[in-house]
PDB file of C-alpha atoms in Angstrom:
ATOM      1  CA  MET A  22     -97.537  24.741  44.063  1.00 56.00           C
ATOM      2  CA  LYS A  23     -96.259  22.732  47.025  1.00 65.00           C
ATOM      3  CA  LYS A  24     -93.485  20.359  46.032  1.00 73.00           C
ATOM      4  CA  GLN A  25     -91.172  18.442  48.312  1.00 85.00           C
ATOM      5  CA  ALA A  26     -87.612  19.762  48.037  1.00 91.00           C
ATOM      6  CA  ARG A  27     -84.627  17.582  48.872  1.00 95.00           C
ATOM      7  CA  TYR A  28     -81.651  18.675  50.975  1.00 96.00           C
ATOM      8  CA  LEU A  29     -78.442  17.711  49.214  1.00 97.00           C
ATOM      9  CA  VAL A  30     -75.504  18.185  51.614  1.00 96.00           C
ATOM     10  CA  PRO A  31     -76.852  17.706  55.143  1.00 93.00           C
ATOM     11  CA  GLY A  32     -73.385  17.543  56.697  1.00 92.00           C
ATOM     12  CA  ASP A  33     -72.198  21.004  55.643  1.00 95.00           C
ATOM     13  CA  TYR A  34     -73.472  24.486  54.849  1.00 95.00           C
ATOM     14  CA  MET A  35     -73.446  25.151  51.112  1.00 96.00           C
ATOM     15  CA  ALA A  36     -75.400  27.883  49.295  1.00 96.00           C
ATOM     16  CA  ASP A  37     -75.867  29.812  46.035  1.00 97.00           C
ATOM     17  CA  PRO A  38     -75.760  26.761  43.736  1.00 98.00           C
ATOM     18  CA  SER A  39     -74.738  27.123  40.086  1.00 98.00           C
ATOM     19  CA  VAL A  40     -75.661  23.879  38.336  1.00 98.00           C
ATOM     20  CA  HIS A  41     -74.785  22.441  34.919  1.00 98.00           C
ATOM     21  CA  VAL A  42     -74.913  19.119  33.130  1.00 98.00           C
ATOM     22  CA  PHE A  43     -71.418  18.036  32.133  1.00 98.00           C
ATOM     23  CA  GLU A  44     -70.376  14.550  30.985  1.00 98.00           C
ATOM     24  CA  GLY A  45     -73.955  13.349  31.437  1.00 97.00           C
ATOM     25  CA  LYS A  46     -74.008  14.214  35.148  1.00 98.00           C
ATOM     26  CA  ILE A  47     -75.248  17.109  37.276  1.00 98.00           C
ATOM     27  CA  PHE A  48     -72.432  19.263  38.670  1.00 98.00           C
ATOM     28  CA  ILE A  49     -73.108  21.716  41.484  1.00 98.00           C
ATOM     29  CA  TYR A  50     -70.844  24.694  42.163  1.00 98.00           C
ATOM     30  CA  PRO A  51     -71.953  26.299  45.452  1.00 98.00           C
ATOM     31  CA  SER A  52     -70.508  28.842  47.824  1.00 97.00           C
ATOM     32  CA  HIS A  53     -69.483  27.551  51.250  1.00 96.00           C
ATOM     33  CA  ASP A  54     -70.810  29.079  54.457  1.00 93.00           C
ATOM     34  CA  TRP A  55     -68.623  29.067  57.554  1.00 86.00           C
ATOM     35  CA  GLU A  56     -69.320  30.394  61.028  1.00 81.00           C
ATOM     36  CA  SER A  57     -67.357  33.658  61.118  1.00 73.00           C
ATOM     37  CA  GLY A  58     -68.016  35.119  64.561  1.00 75.00           C
ATOM     38  CA  VAL A  59     -68.689  38.477  62.856  1.00 71.00           C
ATOM     39  CA  PRO A  60     -71.971  40.235  63.756  1.00 74.00           C
ATOM     40  CA  GLU A  61     -74.568  40.081  60.977  1.00 75.00           C
ATOM     41  CA  ASN A  62     -74.950  43.217  58.849  1.00 69.00           C
ATOM     42  CA  ASP A  63     -76.414  44.362  55.520  1.00 70.00           C
ATOM     43  CA  ASN A  64     -73.026  44.279  53.781  1.00 67.00           C
ATOM     44  CA  GLY A  65     -72.688  40.543  54.396  1.00 69.00           C
ATOM     45  CA  ASP A  66     -69.473  40.773  56.431  1.00 72.00           C
ATOM     46  CA  HIS A  67     -70.650  37.742  58.426  1.00 72.00           C
ATOM     47  CA  PHE A  68     -70.417  35.522  55.316  1.00 73.00           C
ATOM     48  CA  ASN A  69     -67.028  33.883  55.917  1.00 77.00           C
ATOM     49  CA  MET A  70     -66.665  32.125  52.578  1.00 89.00           C
ATOM     50  CA  LYS A  71     -63.107  30.943  52.032  1.00 94.00           C
ATOM     51  CA  ASP A  72     -63.278  28.013  49.616  1.00 97.00           C
ATOM     52  CA  TYR A  73     -65.337  26.156  47.015  1.00 98.00           C
ATOM     53  CA  HIS A  74     -66.354  22.499  46.826  1.00 98.00           C
ATOM     54  CA  VAL A  75     -67.773  20.755  43.759  1.00 98.00           C
ATOM     55  CA  PHE A  76     -70.562  18.167  43.970  1.00 98.00           C
ATOM     56  CA  SER A  77     -71.953  15.821  41.346  1.00 98.00           C
ATOM     57  CA  MET A  78     -74.968  13.553  40.943  1.00 98.00           C
ATOM     58  CA  GLU A  79     -76.064  11.075  38.318  1.00 97.00           C
ATOM     59  CA  ASP A  80     -79.698  11.804  39.193  1.00 94.00           C
ATOM     60  CA  PRO A  81     -81.437  14.496  41.312  1.00 94.00           C
ATOM     61  CA  GLU A  82     -82.823  11.720  43.519  1.00 92.00           C
ATOM     62  CA  GLY A  83     -79.542   9.807  43.701  1.00 93.00           C
ATOM     63  CA  GLU A  84     -76.379   9.887  45.760  1.00 96.00           C
ATOM     64  CA  ILE A  85     -74.320  13.063  45.806  1.00 97.00           C
ATOM     65  CA  THR A  86     -70.524  13.037  45.545  1.00 98.00           C
ATOM     66  CA  ASP A  87     -68.341  15.690  47.198  1.00 98.00           C
ATOM     67  CA  HIS A  88     -65.207  16.235  45.117  1.00 98.00           C
ATOM     68  CA  GLY A  89     -63.641  18.256  47.912  1.00 97.00           C
ATOM     69  CA  VAL A  90     -62.056  21.704  47.954  1.00 98.00           C
ATOM     70  CA  VAL A  91     -61.274  22.877  44.411  1.00 98.00           C
ATOM     71  CA  LEU A  92     -60.269  26.497  45.045  1.00 98.00           C
ATOM     72  CA  LYS A  93     -59.538  28.504  48.193  1.00 97.00           C
ATOM     73  CA  VAL A  94     -58.766  32.130  49.019  1.00 97.00           C
ATOM     74  CA  GLU A  95     -55.077  31.546  49.703  1.00 96.00           C
ATOM     75  CA  ASP A  96     -54.650  30.102  46.172  1.00 96.00           C
ATOM     76  CA  ILE A  97     -55.552  33.442  44.577  1.00 98.00           C
ATOM     77  CA  PRO A  98     -52.739  36.027  44.246  1.00 97.00           C
ATOM     78  CA  TRP A  99     -54.975  39.115  44.435  1.00 98.00           C
ATOM     79  CA  ALA A 100     -57.230  37.817  47.204  1.00 96.00           C
ATOM     80  CA  GLY A 101     -58.623  39.770  50.070  1.00 95.00           C
ATOM     81  CA  ARG A 102     -61.651  37.858  51.377  1.00 92.00           C
ATOM     82  CA  GLN A 103     -65.072  36.359  50.640  1.00 90.00           C
ATOM     83  CA  LEU A 104     -65.501  33.932  47.753  1.00 95.00           C
ATOM     84  CA  TRP A 105     -69.193  34.464  47.038  1.00 93.00           C
ATOM     85  CA  ASP A 106     -71.305  32.769  44.347  1.00 95.00           C
ATOM     86  CA  CYS A 107     -69.393  31.340  41.351  1.00 98.00           C
ATOM     87  CA  ASP A 108     -70.316  29.734  38.021  1.00 98.00           C
ATOM     88  CA  VAL A 109     -68.575  27.412  35.540  1.00 98.00           C
ATOM     89  CA  ALA A 110     -68.629  27.201  31.736  1.00 98.00           C
ATOM     90  CA  LEU A 111     -67.223  24.588  29.350  1.00 98.00           C
ATOM     91  CA  LYS A 112     -65.452  25.553  26.131  1.00 98.00           C
ATOM     92  CA  ASP A 113     -63.133  23.432  23.959  1.00 98.00           C
ATOM     93  CA  GLY A 114     -62.503  20.880  26.683  1.00 98.00           C
ATOM     94  CA  LYS A 115     -61.633  23.451  29.369  1.00 98.00           C
ATOM     95  CA  TYR A 116     -63.766  24.376  32.377  1.00 98.00           C
ATOM     96  CA  TYR A 117     -63.732  28.032  33.379  1.00 99.00           C
ATOM     97  CA  MET A 118     -64.790  29.010  36.887  1.00 98.00           C
ATOM     98  CA  TYR A 119     -65.840  32.636  37.384  1.00 98.00           C
ATOM     99  CA  PHE A 120     -65.731  33.767  40.989  1.00 98.00           C
ATOM    100  CA  PRO A 121     -66.318  37.051  42.844  1.00 98.00           C
ATOM    101  CA  LEU A 122     -63.759  37.977  45.459  1.00 97.00           C
ATOM    102  CA  LYS A 123     -62.876  41.100  47.392  1.00 96.00           C
ATOM    103  CA  ASP A 124     -59.373  42.349  46.740  1.00 97.00           C
ATOM    104  CA  LYS A 125     -57.035  43.660  49.416  1.00 96.00           C
ATOM    105  CA  ASN A 126     -58.946  46.971  49.363  1.00 96.00           C
ATOM    106  CA  ASP A 127     -62.244  45.155  50.041  1.00 95.00           C
ATOM    107  CA  VAL A 128     -63.529  45.825  46.513  1.00 97.00           C
ATOM    108  CA  PHE A 129     -65.264  43.003  44.633  1.00 97.00           C
ATOM    109  CA  HIS A 130     -63.874  41.886  41.270  1.00 98.00           C
ATOM    110  CA  ILE A 131     -64.461  38.731  39.233  1.00 98.00           C
ATOM    111  CA  GLY A 132     -61.683  36.222  38.721  1.00 98.00           C
ATOM    112  CA  VAL A 133     -61.243  33.201  36.466  1.00 98.00           C
ATOM    113  CA  ALA A 134     -59.864  29.766  37.345  1.00 98.00           C
ATOM    114  CA  ILE A 135     -59.378  26.919  34.862  1.00 98.00           C
ATOM    115  CA  SER A 136     -59.542  23.123  35.006  1.00 98.00           C
ATOM    116  CA  ASP A 137     -59.389  20.191  32.587  1.00 98.00           C
ATOM    117  CA  ARG A 138     -62.210  18.487  34.511  1.00 98.00           C
ATOM    118  CA  PRO A 139     -65.642  19.610  35.696  1.00 98.00           C
ATOM    119  CA  GLU A 140     -64.829  18.463  39.243  1.00 98.00           C
ATOM    120  CA  GLY A 141     -61.627  20.532  39.368  1.00 97.00           C
ATOM    121  CA  PRO A 142     -59.315  21.458  40.944  1.00 97.00           C
ATOM    122  CA  PHE A 143     -59.335  24.944  39.400  1.00 98.00           C
ATOM    123  CA  ILE A 144     -56.187  27.022  38.896  1.00 98.00           C
ATOM    124  CA  PRO A 145     -56.757  30.791  39.215  1.00 98.00           C
ATOM    125  CA  GLN A 146     -55.412  33.447  36.899  1.00 98.00           C
ATOM    126  CA  SER A 147     -52.972  35.886  38.478  1.00 97.00           C
ATOM    127  CA  ASP A 148     -55.305  38.890  38.150  1.00 98.00           C
ATOM    128  CA  PRO A 149     -59.066  39.536  38.067  1.00 98.00           C
ATOM    129  CA  MET A 150     -60.889  40.228  34.810  1.00 98.00           C
ATOM    130  CA  LYS A 151     -60.177  43.734  33.524  1.00 98.00           C
ATOM    131  CA  GLY A 152     -63.087  46.061  34.174  1.00 97.00           C
ATOM    132  CA  SER A 153     -64.934  43.586  36.400  1.00 98.00           C
ATOM    133  CA  TYR A 154     -66.828  44.649  39.496  1.00 98.00           C
ATOM    134  CA  SER A 155     -69.582  43.503  41.862  1.00 98.00           C
ATOM    135  CA  MET A 156     -70.439  39.803  42.201  1.00 98.00           C
ATOM    136  CA  ASP A 157     -72.706  36.823  41.348  1.00 97.00           C
ATOM    137  CA  PRO A 158     -71.382  35.925  37.881  1.00 98.00           C
ATOM    138  CA  ALA A 159     -73.594  33.570  35.849  1.00 98.00           C
ATOM    139  CA  ILE A 160     -72.611  32.299  32.400  1.00 98.00           C
ATOM    140  CA  LEU A 161     -74.881  31.570  29.448  1.00 98.00           C
ATOM    141  CA  ASP A 162     -73.522  29.261  26.746  1.00 98.00           C
ATOM    142  CA  ASP A 163     -75.801  30.384  23.925  1.00 98.00           C
ATOM    143  CA  GLY A 164     -75.001  27.366  21.782  1.00 96.00           C
ATOM    144  CA  ASP A 165     -73.626  29.414  18.880  1.00 96.00           C
ATOM    145  CA  GLY A 166     -70.082  29.867  20.164  1.00 96.00           C
ATOM    146  CA  ASN A 167     -70.950  32.932  22.223  1.00 98.00           C
ATOM    147  CA  TYR A 168     -70.814  33.036  26.012  1.00 98.00           C
ATOM    148  CA  TYR A 169     -72.347  35.799  28.122  1.00 99.00           C
ATOM    149  CA  MET A 170     -71.743  36.772  31.726  1.00 99.00           C
ATOM    150  CA  TYR A 171     -74.522  38.211  33.884  1.00 99.00           C
ATOM    151  CA  PHE A 172     -73.394  39.744  37.166  1.00 98.00           C
ATOM    152  CA  GLY A 173     -74.131  42.255  39.899  1.00 98.00           C
ATOM    153  CA  GLY A 174     -75.713  42.613  43.310  1.00 98.00           C
ATOM    154  CA  LEU A 175     -76.824  45.429  45.596  1.00 97.00           C
ATOM    155  CA  TRP A 176     -75.791  46.358  49.119  1.00 95.00           C
ATOM    156  CA  GLY A 177     -72.831  44.094  49.997  1.00 93.00           C
ATOM    157  CA  GLY A 178     -72.502  43.229  46.319  1.00 96.00           C
ATOM    158  CA  GLN A 179     -71.405  46.840  45.656  1.00 97.00           C
ATOM    159  CA  LEU A 180     -73.316  47.358  42.367  1.00 98.00           C
ATOM    160  CA  GLN A 181     -74.622  50.714  43.650  1.00 98.00           C
ATOM    161  CA  ARG A 182     -71.024  51.988  43.625  1.00 98.00           C
ATOM    162  CA  TYR A 183     -70.913  52.002  39.799  1.00 98.00           C
ATOM    163  CA  ARG A 184     -72.569  53.751  36.867  1.00 97.00           C
ATOM    164  CA  ASN A 185     -71.656  53.146  33.222  1.00 96.00           C
ATOM    165  CA  ASN A 186     -68.965  50.720  34.411  1.00 98.00           C
ATOM    166  CA  LYS A 187     -67.155  53.481  36.316  1.00 97.00           C
ATOM    167  CA  ALA A 188     -66.739  53.715  40.077  1.00 97.00           C
ATOM    168  CA  LEU A 189     -68.625  56.532  41.809  1.00 97.00           C
ATOM    169  CA  GLU A 190     -67.229  58.715  44.559  1.00 95.00           C
ATOM    170  CA  CYS A 191     -70.321  57.864  46.621  1.00 95.00           C
ATOM    171  CA  ALA A 192     -72.679  54.923  46.185  1.00 96.00           C
ATOM    172  CA  ILE A 193     -76.170  55.772  44.902  1.00 96.00           C
ATOM    173  CA  LEU A 194     -79.188  53.523  45.397  1.00 96.00           C
ATOM    174  CA  PRO A 195     -82.302  54.466  43.406  1.00 97.00           C
ATOM    175  CA  GLU A 196     -85.416  55.072  45.482  1.00 96.00           C
ATOM    176  CA  GLY A 197     -89.185  55.195  45.030  1.00 97.00           C
ATOM    177  CA  ASP A 198     -90.277  55.763  41.435  1.00 96.00           C
ATOM    178  CA  GLU A 199     -86.741  55.883  40.059  1.00 97.00           C
ATOM    179  CA  PRO A 200     -85.833  52.981  37.737  1.00 97.00           C
ATOM    180  CA  ALA A 201     -84.315  50.084  39.661  1.00 98.00           C
ATOM    181  CA  LEU A 202     -80.663  49.193  39.174  1.00 98.00           C
ATOM    182  CA  GLY A 203     -80.267  46.229  36.843  1.00 98.00           C
ATOM    183  CA  ALA A 204     -77.768  43.422  36.582  1.00 98.00           C
ATOM    184  CA  ARG A 205     -74.994  43.668  34.006  1.00 98.00           C
ATOM    185  CA  VAL A 206     -74.365  41.504  30.931  1.00 98.00           C
ATOM    186  CA  ALA A 207     -71.351  41.235  28.645  1.00 98.00           C
ATOM    187  CA  ARG A 208     -70.217  38.785  25.983  1.00 98.00           C
ATOM    188  CA  LEU A 209     -66.973  37.031  26.874  1.00 98.00           C
ATOM    189  CA  SER A 210     -63.814  37.060  24.773  1.00 98.00           C
ATOM    190  CA  ASP A 211     -62.851  34.030  22.702  1.00 98.00           C
ATOM    191  CA  ASP A 212     -60.302  32.933  25.308  1.00 98.00           C
ATOM    192  CA  MET A 213     -62.998  33.223  28.032  1.00 98.00           C
ATOM    193  CA  LEU A 214     -60.718  35.369  30.197  1.00 98.00           C
ATOM    194  CA  GLU A 215     -62.053  38.891  29.559  1.00 98.00           C
ATOM    195  CA  PHE A 216     -65.099  40.880  28.522  1.00 98.00           C
ATOM    196  CA  ALA A 217     -65.343  41.202  24.744  1.00 98.00           C
ATOM    197  CA  GLU A 218     -67.352  44.413  25.157  1.00 98.00           C
ATOM    198  CA  GLU A 219     -68.427  46.974  27.696  1.00 98.00           C
ATOM    199  CA  PRO A 220     -70.969  45.485  30.108  1.00 98.00           C
ATOM    200  CA  ARG A 221     -74.485  46.840  29.634  1.00 98.00           C
ATOM    201  CA  GLU A 222     -77.439  47.011  32.000  1.00 98.00           C
ATOM    202  CA  VAL A 223     -80.092  44.287  32.014  1.00 98.00           C
ATOM    203  CA  VAL A 224     -83.423  46.120  31.801  1.00 98.00           C
ATOM    204  CA  ILE A 225     -86.581  44.485  33.185  1.00 98.00           C
ATOM    205  CA  LEU A 226     -89.869  45.940  31.960  1.00 98.00           C
ATOM    206  CA  ASP A 227     -93.291  45.771  33.555  1.00 97.00           C
ATOM    207  CA  GLU A 228     -96.508  44.822  31.724  1.00 96.00           C
ATOM    208  CA  ASN A 229     -96.725  48.370  30.347  1.00 97.00           C
ATOM    209  CA  GLY A 230     -93.230  48.294  28.885  1.00 97.00           C
ATOM    210  CA  GLN A 231     -91.778  50.547  31.584  1.00 97.00           C
ATOM    211  CA  PRO A 232     -88.621  49.684  33.570  1.00 98.00           C
ATOM    212  CA  LEU A 233     -89.332  48.246  37.014  1.00 98.00           C
ATOM    213  CA  LYS A 234     -89.109  50.874  39.739  1.00 98.00           C
ATOM    214  CA  ALA A 235     -86.820  50.783  42.741  1.00 97.00           C
ATOM    215  CA  SER A 236     -89.847  50.484  45.035  1.00 97.00           C
ATOM    216  CA  ASN A 237     -91.160  47.360  43.261  1.00 97.00           C
ATOM    217  CA  GLU A 238     -90.784  44.259  45.450  1.00 97.00           C
ATOM    218  CA  CYS A 239     -89.964  42.266  42.295  1.00 98.00           C
ATOM    219  CA  ARG A 240     -87.037  44.424  41.165  1.00 98.00           C
ATOM    220  CA  PHE A 241     -83.566  42.940  40.691  1.00 98.00           C
ATOM    221  CA  PHE A 242     -81.307  42.660  43.734  1.00 98.00           C
ATOM    222  CA  GLU A 243     -78.769  39.869  43.029  1.00 98.00           C
ATOM    223  CA  ALA A 244     -78.359  36.226  41.913  1.00 98.00           C
ATOM    224  CA  SER A 245     -78.669  36.443  38.125  1.00 98.00           C
ATOM    225  CA  TRP A 246     -79.338  33.229  36.227  1.00 98.00           C
ATOM    226  CA  MET A 247     -80.119  32.683  32.554  1.00 98.00           C
ATOM    227  CA  HIS A 248     -81.619  29.655  30.823  1.00 98.00           C
ATOM    228  CA  LYS A 249     -83.474  29.052  27.575  1.00 98.00           C
ATOM    229  CA  TYR A 250     -86.817  27.314  27.150  1.00 98.00           C
ATOM    230  CA  ASN A 251     -88.601  26.880  23.819  1.00 97.00           C
ATOM    231  CA  GLY A 252     -86.379  29.487  22.200  1.00 96.00           C
ATOM    232  CA  LYS A 253     -87.013  32.156  24.857  1.00 98.00           C
ATOM    233  CA  TYR A 254     -84.423  33.619  27.218  1.00 98.00           C
ATOM    234  CA  TYR A 255     -85.431  33.368  30.877  1.00 99.00           C
ATOM    235  CA  PHE A 256     -83.581  35.810  33.130  1.00 99.00           C
ATOM    236  CA  SER A 257     -84.169  34.905  36.779  1.00 98.00           C
ATOM    237  CA  TYR A 258     -82.936  36.650  39.904  1.00 98.00           C
ATOM    238  CA  SER A 259     -83.381  37.282  43.612  1.00 98.00           C
ATOM    239  CA  THR A 260     -85.237  40.323  44.913  1.00 98.00           C
ATOM    240  CA  GLY A 261     -83.111  40.344  48.078  1.00 95.00           C
ATOM    241  CA  ASP A 262     -84.935  42.118  50.886  1.00 94.00           C
ATOM    242  CA  SER A 263     -88.381  41.070  49.584  1.00 95.00           C
ATOM    243  CA  HIS A 264     -87.216  37.436  49.574  1.00 96.00           C
ATOM    244  CA  LEU A 265     -88.521  36.258  46.187  1.00 97.00           C
ATOM    245  CA  LEU A 266     -87.084  34.496  43.173  1.00 98.00           C
ATOM    246  CA  CYS A 267     -88.553  36.124  40.062  1.00 98.00           C
ATOM    247  CA  TYR A 268     -88.067  35.931  36.315  1.00 98.00           C
ATOM    248  CA  ALA A 269     -88.473  37.881  33.102  1.00 98.00           C
ATOM    249  CA  THR A 270     -88.302  36.744  29.483  1.00 98.00           C
ATOM    250  CA  GLY A 271     -86.828  38.141  26.298  1.00 98.00           C
ATOM    251  CA  ASP A 272     -85.839  37.316  22.737  1.00 98.00           C
ATOM    252  CA  ASN A 273     -82.059  37.721  22.994  1.00 98.00           C
ATOM    253  CA  PRO A 274     -79.291  37.552  25.633  1.00 98.00           C
ATOM    254  CA  TYR A 275     -79.239  41.321  26.201  1.00 98.00           C
ATOM    255  CA  GLY A 276     -82.955  41.917  26.671  1.00 97.00           C
ATOM    256  CA  PRO A 277     -84.909  43.949  27.465  1.00 98.00           C
ATOM    257  CA  PHE A 278     -86.777  41.346  29.478  1.00 98.00           C
ATOM    258  CA  THR A 279     -90.438  41.509  30.430  1.00 98.00           C
ATOM    259  CA  TYR A 280     -91.356  40.577  33.984  1.00 98.00           C
ATOM    260  CA  GLN A 281     -93.374  37.345  34.189  1.00 98.00           C
ATOM    261  CA  GLY A 282     -93.777  36.316  37.816  1.00 98.00           C
ATOM    262  CA  VAL A 283     -92.479  34.582  40.930  1.00 98.00           C
ATOM    263  CA  ILE A 284     -90.568  31.300  40.742  1.00 98.00           C
ATOM    264  CA  LEU A 285     -90.158  30.699  44.475  1.00 97.00           C
ATOM    265  CA  THR A 286     -91.919  32.285  47.439  1.00 97.00           C
ATOM    266  CA  PRO A 287     -89.850  33.193  50.526  1.00 96.00           C
ATOM    267  CA  VAL A 288     -87.828  30.507  52.279  1.00 95.00           C
ATOM    268  CA  VAL A 289     -86.462  30.426  55.828  1.00 94.00           C
ATOM    269  CA  GLY A 290     -83.384  32.629  55.840  1.00 89.00           C
ATOM    270  CA  TRP A 291     -82.771  36.094  54.425  1.00 78.00           C
ATOM    271  CA  THR A 292     -81.177  35.323  51.083  1.00 78.00           C
ATOM    272  CA  THR A 293     -82.517  33.438  48.074  1.00 92.00           C
ATOM    273  CA  HIS A 294     -80.154  32.270  45.337  1.00 96.00           C
ATOM    274  CA  HIS A 295     -80.661  29.603  42.704  1.00 98.00           C
ATOM    275  CA  SER A 296     -80.061  27.986  39.342  1.00 98.00           C
ATOM    276  CA  ILE A 297     -82.381  26.280  36.860  1.00 98.00           C
ATOM    277  CA  VAL A 298     -81.296  23.288  34.780  1.00 98.00           C
ATOM    278  CA  GLU A 299     -82.782  20.633  32.525  1.00 98.00           C
ATOM    279  CA  PHE A 300     -81.792  17.009  33.052  1.00 98.00           C
ATOM    280  CA  LYS A 301     -83.207  14.025  31.180  1.00 97.00           C
ATOM    281  CA  GLY A 302     -86.305  15.901  30.042  1.00 97.00           C
ATOM    282  CA  LYS A 303     -87.202  17.405  33.420  1.00 98.00           C
ATOM    283  CA  TRP A 304     -86.417  20.819  34.870  1.00 98.00           C
ATOM    284  CA  TYR A 305     -85.066  21.469  38.344  1.00 98.00           C
ATOM    285  CA  LEU A 306     -84.670  24.455  40.654  1.00 98.00           C
ATOM    286  CA  PHE A 307     -81.591  24.323  42.876  1.00 98.00           C
ATOM    287  CA  HIS A 308     -81.627  26.786  45.764  1.00 98.00           C
ATOM    288  CA  HIS A 309     -81.007  26.981  49.518  1.00 97.00           C
ATOM    289  CA  ASP A 310     -82.615  27.802  52.835  1.00 96.00           C
ATOM    290  CA  SER A 311     -81.560  28.100  56.468  1.00 95.00           C
ATOM    291  CA  VAL A 312     -83.844  25.548  58.128  1.00 95.00           C
ATOM    292  CA  PRO A 313     -81.095  23.099  59.199  1.00 94.00           C
ATOM    293  CA  SER A 314     -79.113  25.880  60.916  1.00 93.00           C
ATOM    294  CA  GLY A 315     -82.161  27.169  62.774  1.00 91.00           C
ATOM    295  CA  GLY A 316     -82.720  30.141  60.493  1.00 81.00           C
ATOM    296  CA  ARG A 317     -79.227  31.657  60.622  1.00 83.00           C
ATOM    297  CA  THR A 318     -78.958  33.454  57.313  1.00 82.00           C
ATOM    298  CA  TRP A 319     -75.221  32.892  56.904  1.00 83.00           C
ATOM    299  CA  LEU A 320     -75.409  29.094  57.379  1.00 91.00           C
ATOM    300  CA  ARG A 321     -77.450  27.832  54.449  1.00 94.00           C
ATOM    301  CA  SER A 322     -78.208  24.402  53.019  1.00 96.00           C
ATOM    302  CA  LEU A 323     -78.582  23.247  49.399  1.00 97.00           C
ATOM    303  CA  LYS A 324     -81.928  22.014  48.093  1.00 97.00           C
ATOM    304  CA  VAL A 325     -83.392  20.786  44.817  1.00 97.00           C
ATOM    305  CA  VAL A 326     -87.017  20.626  43.650  1.00 97.00           C
ATOM    306  CA  GLU A 327     -88.641  19.889  40.314  1.00 97.00           C
ATOM    307  CA  LEU A 328     -89.722  22.944  38.310  1.00 98.00           C
ATOM    308  CA  GLU A 329     -92.587  22.962  35.796  1.00 98.00           C
ATOM    309  CA  TYR A 330     -93.964  25.263  33.097  1.00 98.00           C
ATOM    310  CA  ASP A 331     -97.571  25.750  32.048  1.00 98.00           C
ATOM    311  CA  GLU A 332     -98.732  25.451  28.420  1.00 97.00           C
ATOM    312  CA  ASP A 333     -97.835  29.119  27.797  1.00 97.00           C
ATOM    313  CA  GLY A 334     -94.263  28.693  28.992  1.00 98.00           C
ATOM    314  CA  LYS A 335     -94.829  30.379  32.348  1.00 98.00           C
ATOM    315  CA  ILE A 336     -93.006  28.908  35.328  1.00 98.00           C
ATOM    316  CA  ILE A 337     -95.434  27.509  37.904  1.00 98.00           C
ATOM    317  CA  THR A 338     -94.689  29.195  41.241  1.00 97.00           C
ATOM    318  CA  ILE A 339     -93.139  26.940  43.877  1.00 97.00           C
ATOM    319  CA  ASP A 340     -93.961  27.347  47.582  1.00 95.00           C
ATOM    320  CA  GLY A 341     -90.689  27.988  49.400  1.00 91.00           C
ATOM    321  CA  GLN A 342     -92.046  26.964  52.780  1.00 74.00           C
TER     322      GLN A 342
END
């Protein structure tokens, strides 16, 4: 399906949008791409991401407001470098921002920053979440008082360095017919500052009920997102080096989830990262590409396009080009 996507912040390079409806408006929490001068590599060292902005809109077709810098690396006591994709959740009048950041040993952990307002600024906690690792946190408010974090990413995201929530001496990436590595999910504590349980793996099954293999171009790579539609849980994600946004559905927040198809075909630029949100009865896909920067994968631009489902609840594939 070819739909016309809209660029949202033409004057700056923003990526990896996490989007929520707060106070009747759309709030966008992206990462911020800067020119680093570092040669591009598979670990993402060229992504010089040192702060977060917050944006809001009263309508996806309307004017966008930049609320400015709401958190930066030097604000965070345990900071090393690289504020990658974040997400925000609302509970009891407080807004909790979950952000991945490398510590001074260049190891990713997930931190929490808090604000009284959806537009920030956000004040970070003094330490990262206990037991946290990897990156790309995404929060599901399940509507029953429970909140769940989905996280993890391969290669530069360091997920391959862990098994059973423990660090390995040497990273291991599955290959060929081995089961693919999955994202992680954990319910959050009542105070929203810690895991309430040990994170568990998010398993994606194929049409035969078997876990997706490492060689499958639709296996998980990074960029978890979770939304609900007609009572079903839709787990969506990026396939990384095969450049797709895909999704799988399940009956509960933990899965397992059954693979359903492609949301977005490849865009210009190496990475694909997104969020899906409902606003005033319509659904929208927020994502990014690298067209405005001439295809440079570390200078990405925010986009939004309407998303639709068919009568069976399947997402109609959107043409990324």
